[in-house]
Amino acid sequence: DIQTTQSPSSLSASVGERVTITCRASENIGNSLAWYQQRPGKGPKLLVCAASSLESGVPSRFSGRGYGTEFSLTISSLQPDDLATYYCQQYKNGWTFGQGTKLEIK
Amino acid sequence: EVQLLESGGGLEQPGGSLRLSCVASGFTVSSYGMSWLRQAPGKGLEWVSAINGGRTYYADSVKGRFTISRDNSKNTVYLQMNSLRVEDTAKYFCAKEAGDHSYGTNWGQGALVTVSS
């Protein structure tokens, strides 16, 4: 099975700050990676697919990059609405998710 | 607008059964792959099962106990859960897949399943 490892597990940042979450796959997955946002009590929301393709309607402050085994999700200017847990997911072989990054606003 | 609404969760004893339903609107379930995933309390996401065309897929942890099915006339996907275990306790989500079981484009709000004596 392909493992995905996210870091950090939690993060506290101020409004306006730039935030980056990383995701590492245990083997080469090309660009078969998605990022999701999950607000408390809600289902996940797709932000990015194919490692860097922003889903329609997602604010442009979100961006994804990476290929192979190393990936990242960046929020260029953190907003209060971004309070959530973020997950990466590989879909090269089955579906496996990172452990999540809980983002808090200072 | 795509919407997914799960129902059927609740409290069940170990060894018991539950059936979850996922009613879809805004698209036709027969035209897309659909998955069930779960999230144990305070934990991350785990894929459970998928249906795509006439084929079904299961995680090893539920194989032989859970069955996914679809009723096209009701635009609904089901997850029949038998021989429930304490470790099946989780919120269960259904998701509409992008092509080729790639990722979940839309997710429901989830249904809570608690297995306890």
CSV table of C-alpha atoms in Angstrom, one decimal, chain A residues 44-106:
chain,number,residue,atom,x,y,z
A,44,PRO,CA,-14.3,17.2,3.3
A,45,LYS,CA,-14.3,19.7,0.5
A,46,LEU,CA,-12.0,19.2,-2.5
A,47,LEU,CA,-9.5,22.0,-3.0
A,48,VAL,CA,-6.9,20.7,-5.4
A,49,CYS,CA,-6.6,17.7,-7.7
A,50,ALA,CA,-3.8,16.4,-9.9
A,51,ALA,CA,-1.4,18.0,-7.4
A,52,SER,CA,-1.8,21.6,-8.6
A,53,SER,CA,-5.2,22.0,-10.3
A,54,LEU,CA,-7.4,24.3,-8.2
A,55,GLU,CA,-11.0,23.2,-8.0
A,56,SER,CA,-13.5,25.7,-9.4
A,57,GLY,CA,-14.7,28.2,-6.7
A,58,VAL,CA,-11.7,27.7,-4.4
A,59,PRO,CA,-10.0,31.0,-3.5
A,60,SER,CA,-6.8,31.7,-5.4
A,61,ARG,CA,-4.9,32.1,-2.1
A,62,PHE,CA,-4.8,28.3,-2.1
A,63,SER,CA,-2.2,26.6,-4.4
A,64,GLY,CA,-0.8,23.1,-4.7
A,65,ARG,CA,2.5,21.9,-6.1
A,66,GLY,CA,4.7,18.8,-6.3
A,67,TYR,CA,5.3,15.6,-8.3
A,68,GLY,CA,6.5,12.2,-7.5
A,69,THR,CA,6.8,11.9,-3.8
A,70,GLU,CA,6.9,15.4,-2.4
A,71,PHE,CA,3.9,17.7,-2.4
A,72,SER,CA,2.7,20.9,-0.7
A,73,LEU,CA,-0.4,23.0,-0.2
A,74,THR,CA,0.1,26.7,0.4
A,75,ILE,CA,-2.3,29.4,1.6
A,76,SER,CA,-0.7,32.6,0.6
A,77,SER,CA,-2.6,34.9,3.0
A,78,LEU,CA,-4.4,33.1,5.8
A,79,GLN,CA,-8.0,34.1,6.4
A,80,PRO,CA,-10.2,33.4,9.5
A,81,ASP,CA,-12.4,31.2,7.2
A,82,ASP,CA,-9.5,28.8,6.7
A,83,LEU,CA,-9.8,27.4,10.2
A,84,ALA,CA,-10.0,23.6,9.3
A,85,THR,CA,-8.2,20.4,9.1
A,86,TYR,CA,-6.5,19.7,5.8
A,87,TYR,CA,-5.8,16.3,4.2
A,88,CYS,CA,-3.8,15.0,1.3
A,89,GLN,CA,-4.9,11.9,-0.6
A,90,GLN,CA,-3.1,9.8,-3.1
A,91,TYR,CA,-5.1,8.1,-5.8
A,92,LYS,CA,-2.4,6.4,-7.8
A,93,ASN,CA,-3.2,3.1,-6.3
A,94,GLY,CA,-6.4,3.0,-4.2
A,95,TRP,CA,-7.1,5.9,-1.9
A,96,THR,CA,-5.0,6.7,1.1
A,97,PHE,CA,-5.0,9.8,3.2
A,98,GLY,CA,-2.5,11.8,5.2
A,99,GLN,CA,-3.0,12.0,8.9
A,100,GLY,CA,-4.3,15.6,8.6
A,101,THR,CA,-3.1,19.1,9.5
A,102,LYS,CA,-5.2,21.0,12.0
A,103,LEU,CA,-4.9,24.7,11.2
A,104,GLU,CA,-5.6,27.2,14.0
A,105,ILE,CA,-5.8,31.0,13.7
A,106,LYS,CA,-3.8,32.9,16.3
